[in-house]
PDB file of C-alpha atoms in Angstrom:
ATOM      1  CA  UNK A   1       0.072 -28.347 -60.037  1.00 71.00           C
ATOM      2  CA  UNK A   2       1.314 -24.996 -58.960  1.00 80.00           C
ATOM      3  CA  UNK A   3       0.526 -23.633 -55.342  1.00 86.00           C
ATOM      4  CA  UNK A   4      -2.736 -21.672 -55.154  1.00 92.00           C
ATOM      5  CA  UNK A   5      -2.847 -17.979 -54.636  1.00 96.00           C
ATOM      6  CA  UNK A   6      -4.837 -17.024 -51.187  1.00 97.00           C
ATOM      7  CA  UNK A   7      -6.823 -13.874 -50.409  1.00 97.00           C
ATOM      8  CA  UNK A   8      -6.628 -12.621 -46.718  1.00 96.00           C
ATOM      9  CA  UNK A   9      -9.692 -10.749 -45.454  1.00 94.00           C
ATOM     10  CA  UNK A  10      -7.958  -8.606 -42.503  1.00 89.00           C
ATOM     11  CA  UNK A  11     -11.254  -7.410 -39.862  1.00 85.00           C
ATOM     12  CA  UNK A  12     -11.191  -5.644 -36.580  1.00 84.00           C
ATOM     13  CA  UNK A  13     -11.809  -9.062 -34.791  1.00 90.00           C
ATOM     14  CA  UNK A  14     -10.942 -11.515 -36.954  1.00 94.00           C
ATOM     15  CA  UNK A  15      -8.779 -12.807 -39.888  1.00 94.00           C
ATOM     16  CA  UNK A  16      -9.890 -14.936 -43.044  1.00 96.00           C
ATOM     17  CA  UNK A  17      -7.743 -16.625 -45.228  1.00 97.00           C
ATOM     18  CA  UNK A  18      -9.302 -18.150 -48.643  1.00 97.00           C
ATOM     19  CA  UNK A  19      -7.625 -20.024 -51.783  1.00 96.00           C
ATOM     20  CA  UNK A  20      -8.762 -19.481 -54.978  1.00 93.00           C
ATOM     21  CA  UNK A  21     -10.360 -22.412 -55.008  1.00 93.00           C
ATOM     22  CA  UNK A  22     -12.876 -20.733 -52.254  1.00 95.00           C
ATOM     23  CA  UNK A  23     -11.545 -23.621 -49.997  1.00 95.00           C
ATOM     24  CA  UNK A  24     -11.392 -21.659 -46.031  1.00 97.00           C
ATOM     25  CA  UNK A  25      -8.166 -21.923 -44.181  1.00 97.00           C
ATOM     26  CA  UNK A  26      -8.764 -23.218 -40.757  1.00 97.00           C
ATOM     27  CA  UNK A  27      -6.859 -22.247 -37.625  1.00 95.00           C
ATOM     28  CA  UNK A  28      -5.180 -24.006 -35.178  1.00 92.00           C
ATOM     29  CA  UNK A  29      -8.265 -25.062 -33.721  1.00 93.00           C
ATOM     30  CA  UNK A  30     -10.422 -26.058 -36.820  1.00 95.00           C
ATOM     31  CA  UNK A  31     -12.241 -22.605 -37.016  1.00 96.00           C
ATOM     32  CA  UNK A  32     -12.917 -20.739 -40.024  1.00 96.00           C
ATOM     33  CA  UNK A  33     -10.841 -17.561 -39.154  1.00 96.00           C
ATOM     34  CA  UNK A  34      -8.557 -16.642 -36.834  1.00 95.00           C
ATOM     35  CA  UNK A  35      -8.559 -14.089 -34.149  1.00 95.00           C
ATOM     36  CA  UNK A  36      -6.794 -10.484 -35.292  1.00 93.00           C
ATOM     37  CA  UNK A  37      -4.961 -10.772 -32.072  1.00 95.00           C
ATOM     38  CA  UNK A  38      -1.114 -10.644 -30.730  1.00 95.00           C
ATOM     39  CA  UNK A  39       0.054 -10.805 -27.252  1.00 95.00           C
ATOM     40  CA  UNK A  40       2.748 -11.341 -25.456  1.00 94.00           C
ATOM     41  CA  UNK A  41       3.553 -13.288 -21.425  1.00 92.00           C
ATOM     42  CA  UNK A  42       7.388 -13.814 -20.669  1.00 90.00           C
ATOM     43  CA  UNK A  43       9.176 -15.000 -23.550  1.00 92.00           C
ATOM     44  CA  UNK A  44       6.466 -15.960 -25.248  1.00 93.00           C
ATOM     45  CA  UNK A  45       4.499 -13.990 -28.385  1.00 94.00           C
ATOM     46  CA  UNK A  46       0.656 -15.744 -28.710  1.00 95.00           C
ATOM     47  CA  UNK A  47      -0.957 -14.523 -32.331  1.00 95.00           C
ATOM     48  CA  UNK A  48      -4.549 -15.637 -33.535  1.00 93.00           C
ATOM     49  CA  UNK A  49      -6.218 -18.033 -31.165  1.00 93.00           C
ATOM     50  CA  UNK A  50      -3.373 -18.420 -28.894  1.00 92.00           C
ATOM     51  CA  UNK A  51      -3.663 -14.877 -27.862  1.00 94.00           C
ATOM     52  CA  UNK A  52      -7.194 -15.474 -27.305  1.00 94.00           C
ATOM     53  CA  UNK A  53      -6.273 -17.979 -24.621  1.00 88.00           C
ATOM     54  CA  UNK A  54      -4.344 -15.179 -22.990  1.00 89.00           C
ATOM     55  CA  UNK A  55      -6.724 -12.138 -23.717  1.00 90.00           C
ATOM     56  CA  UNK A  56      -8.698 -12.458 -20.651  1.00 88.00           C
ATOM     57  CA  UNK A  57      -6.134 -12.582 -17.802  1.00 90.00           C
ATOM     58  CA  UNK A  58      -3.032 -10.640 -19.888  1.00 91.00           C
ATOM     59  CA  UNK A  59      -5.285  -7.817 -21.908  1.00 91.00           C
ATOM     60  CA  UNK A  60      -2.732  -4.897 -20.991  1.00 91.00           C
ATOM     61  CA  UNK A  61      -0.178  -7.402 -22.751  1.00 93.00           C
ATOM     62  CA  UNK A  62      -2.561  -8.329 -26.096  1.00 93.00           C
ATOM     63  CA  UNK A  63      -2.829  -5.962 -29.093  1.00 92.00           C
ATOM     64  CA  UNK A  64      -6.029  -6.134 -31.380  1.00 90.00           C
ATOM     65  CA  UNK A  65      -4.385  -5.688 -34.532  1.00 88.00           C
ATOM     66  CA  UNK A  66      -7.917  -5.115 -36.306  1.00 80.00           C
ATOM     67  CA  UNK A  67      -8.964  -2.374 -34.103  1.00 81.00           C
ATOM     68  CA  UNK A  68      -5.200  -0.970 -34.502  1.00 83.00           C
ATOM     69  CA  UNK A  69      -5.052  -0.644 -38.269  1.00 80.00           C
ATOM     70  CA  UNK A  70      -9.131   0.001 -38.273  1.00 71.00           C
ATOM     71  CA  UNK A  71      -8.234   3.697 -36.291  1.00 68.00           C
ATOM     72  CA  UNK A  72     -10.263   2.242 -33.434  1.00 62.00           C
ATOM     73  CA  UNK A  73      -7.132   3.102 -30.740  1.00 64.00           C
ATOM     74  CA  UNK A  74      -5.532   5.233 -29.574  1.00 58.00           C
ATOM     75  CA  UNK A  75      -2.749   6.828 -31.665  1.00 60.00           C
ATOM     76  CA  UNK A  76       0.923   5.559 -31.096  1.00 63.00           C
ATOM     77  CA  UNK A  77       2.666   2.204 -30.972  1.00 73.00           C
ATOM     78  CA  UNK A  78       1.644  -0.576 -28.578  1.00 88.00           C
ATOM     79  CA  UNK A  79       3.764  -1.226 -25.378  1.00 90.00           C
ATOM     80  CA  UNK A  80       3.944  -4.730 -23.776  1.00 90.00           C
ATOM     81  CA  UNK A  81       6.091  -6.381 -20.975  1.00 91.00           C
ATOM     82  CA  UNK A  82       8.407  -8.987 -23.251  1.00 90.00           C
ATOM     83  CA  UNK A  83      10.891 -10.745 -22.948  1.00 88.00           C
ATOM     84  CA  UNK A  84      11.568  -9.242 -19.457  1.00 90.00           C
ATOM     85  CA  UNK A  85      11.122  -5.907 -20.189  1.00 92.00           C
ATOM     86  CA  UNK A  86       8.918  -3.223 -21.361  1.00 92.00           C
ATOM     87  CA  UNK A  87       8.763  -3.234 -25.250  1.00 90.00           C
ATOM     88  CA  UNK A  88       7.535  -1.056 -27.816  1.00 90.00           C
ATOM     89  CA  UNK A  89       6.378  -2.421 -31.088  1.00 90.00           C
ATOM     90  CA  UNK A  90       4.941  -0.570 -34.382  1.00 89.00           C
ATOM     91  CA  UNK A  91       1.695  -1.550 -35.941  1.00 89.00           C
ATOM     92  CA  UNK A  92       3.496  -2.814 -39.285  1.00 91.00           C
ATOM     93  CA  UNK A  93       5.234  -5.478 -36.766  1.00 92.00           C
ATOM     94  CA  UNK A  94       2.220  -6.674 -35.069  1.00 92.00           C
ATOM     95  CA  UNK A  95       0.189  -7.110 -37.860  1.00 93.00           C
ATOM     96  CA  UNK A  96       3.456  -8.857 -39.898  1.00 95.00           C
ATOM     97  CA  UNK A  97       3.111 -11.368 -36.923  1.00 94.00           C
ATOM     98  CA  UNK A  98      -0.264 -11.738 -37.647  1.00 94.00           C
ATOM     99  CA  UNK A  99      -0.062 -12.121 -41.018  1.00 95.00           C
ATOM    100  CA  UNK A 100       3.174 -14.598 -41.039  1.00 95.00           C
ATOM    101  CA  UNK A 101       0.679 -17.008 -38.362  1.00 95.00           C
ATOM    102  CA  UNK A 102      -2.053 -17.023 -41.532  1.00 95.00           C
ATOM    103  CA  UNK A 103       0.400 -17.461 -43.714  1.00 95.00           C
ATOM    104  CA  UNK A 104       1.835 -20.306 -42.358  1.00 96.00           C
ATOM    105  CA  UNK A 105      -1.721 -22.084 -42.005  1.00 96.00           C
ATOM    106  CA  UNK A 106      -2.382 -21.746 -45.468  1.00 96.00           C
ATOM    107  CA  UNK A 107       1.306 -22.975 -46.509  1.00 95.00           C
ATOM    108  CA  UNK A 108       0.270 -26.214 -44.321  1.00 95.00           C
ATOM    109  CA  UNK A 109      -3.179 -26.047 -45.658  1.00 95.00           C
ATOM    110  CA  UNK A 110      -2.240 -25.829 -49.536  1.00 95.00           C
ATOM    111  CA  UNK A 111       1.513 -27.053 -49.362  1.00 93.00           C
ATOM    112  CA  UNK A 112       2.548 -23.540 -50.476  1.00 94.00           C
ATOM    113  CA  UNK A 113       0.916 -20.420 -51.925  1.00 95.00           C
ATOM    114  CA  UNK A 114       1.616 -18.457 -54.927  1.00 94.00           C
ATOM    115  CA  UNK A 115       0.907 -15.426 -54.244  1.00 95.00           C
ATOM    116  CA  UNK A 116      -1.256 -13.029 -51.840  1.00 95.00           C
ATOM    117  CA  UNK A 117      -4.129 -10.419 -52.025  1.00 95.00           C
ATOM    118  CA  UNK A 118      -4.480  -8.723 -48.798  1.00 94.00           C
ATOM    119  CA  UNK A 119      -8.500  -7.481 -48.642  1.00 90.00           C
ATOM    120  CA  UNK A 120      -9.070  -4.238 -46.822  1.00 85.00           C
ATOM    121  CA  UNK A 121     -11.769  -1.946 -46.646  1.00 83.00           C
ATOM    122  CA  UNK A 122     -12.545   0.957 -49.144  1.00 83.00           C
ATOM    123  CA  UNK A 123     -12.988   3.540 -46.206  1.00 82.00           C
ATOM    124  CA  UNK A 124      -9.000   3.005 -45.266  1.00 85.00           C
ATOM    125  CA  UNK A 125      -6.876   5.616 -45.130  1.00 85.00           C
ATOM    126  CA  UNK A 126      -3.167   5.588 -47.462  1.00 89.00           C
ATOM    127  CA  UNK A 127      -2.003   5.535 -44.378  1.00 87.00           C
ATOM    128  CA  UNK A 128      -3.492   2.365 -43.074  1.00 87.00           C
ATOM    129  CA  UNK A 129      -3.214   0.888 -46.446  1.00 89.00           C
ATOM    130  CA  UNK A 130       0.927   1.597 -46.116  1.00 91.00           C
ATOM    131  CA  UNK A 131       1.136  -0.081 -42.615  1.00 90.00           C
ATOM    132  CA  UNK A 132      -0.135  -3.253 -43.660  1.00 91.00           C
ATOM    133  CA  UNK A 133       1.997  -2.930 -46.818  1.00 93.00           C
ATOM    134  CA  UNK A 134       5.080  -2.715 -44.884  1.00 93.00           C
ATOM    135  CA  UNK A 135       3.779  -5.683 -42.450  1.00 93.00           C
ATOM    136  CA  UNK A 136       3.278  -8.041 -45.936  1.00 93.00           C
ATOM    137  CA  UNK A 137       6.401  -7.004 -47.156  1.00 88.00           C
TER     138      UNK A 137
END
């Protein structure tokens, strides 16, 4: 039987990933949808629920990719202290990040995936639409 294709439901707060089947892709932690969250302490990058973890004592160094690619901040990239230094990073990156975390669960979840239909809303901008086309590419 050939891998299933997924649909990923990208919100301001959180993430859903669904196979055709309608079966729900659970997170790390057995939830239903995963956080729309990166951030970064040290060396280390934190994306979906592990960023959560972080969010409250390390918010300066956590991007909500939702809000980002919604318009809800501020224009420009995100800056974060990483990897010893302070880093600059495009939207398309943080949301490929993102993205590559959800992918991965639903790999593990289905044993592979077909192909992908990335769900945004009808009010987006080209512009929005392009960043998270360059993240999925």
């Amino acid at each position: 039987m050939a891998p299933p294709c997924i649909g990923i439901d990208l919100g301001a707060a959180k993430t859903m990933v669904v196979g055709e089947s309608g079966e729900i892709v659970r997170n790390e932690l057995g939830g239903h949808s995963s956080a729309s969250l990166v951030g970064f302490s040290g060396d280390e990058r934190y994306v979906g629920e592990g960023a959560v973890a972080q969010l409250a004592t390390n918010a300066k160094n956590t991007a909500r990719i939702g809000e980002r690619l919604h318009g809800r901040c501020a224009e420009g990239g995100f800056t974060a202290f990483y990897a010893g230094a302070e880093t600059a990073m495009e939207d398309d990156a943080l949301a490929a990040s993102l993205l590559r975390n959800v992918g991965a669960l639903a790999h593990k979840t289905f044993g592979g995936v077909q192909a992908t239909a990335l769900v945004v809303p009808n009010a987006w901008e080209e512009s929005q639409i392009a960043t998270l086309a360059r993240a999925a590419a």
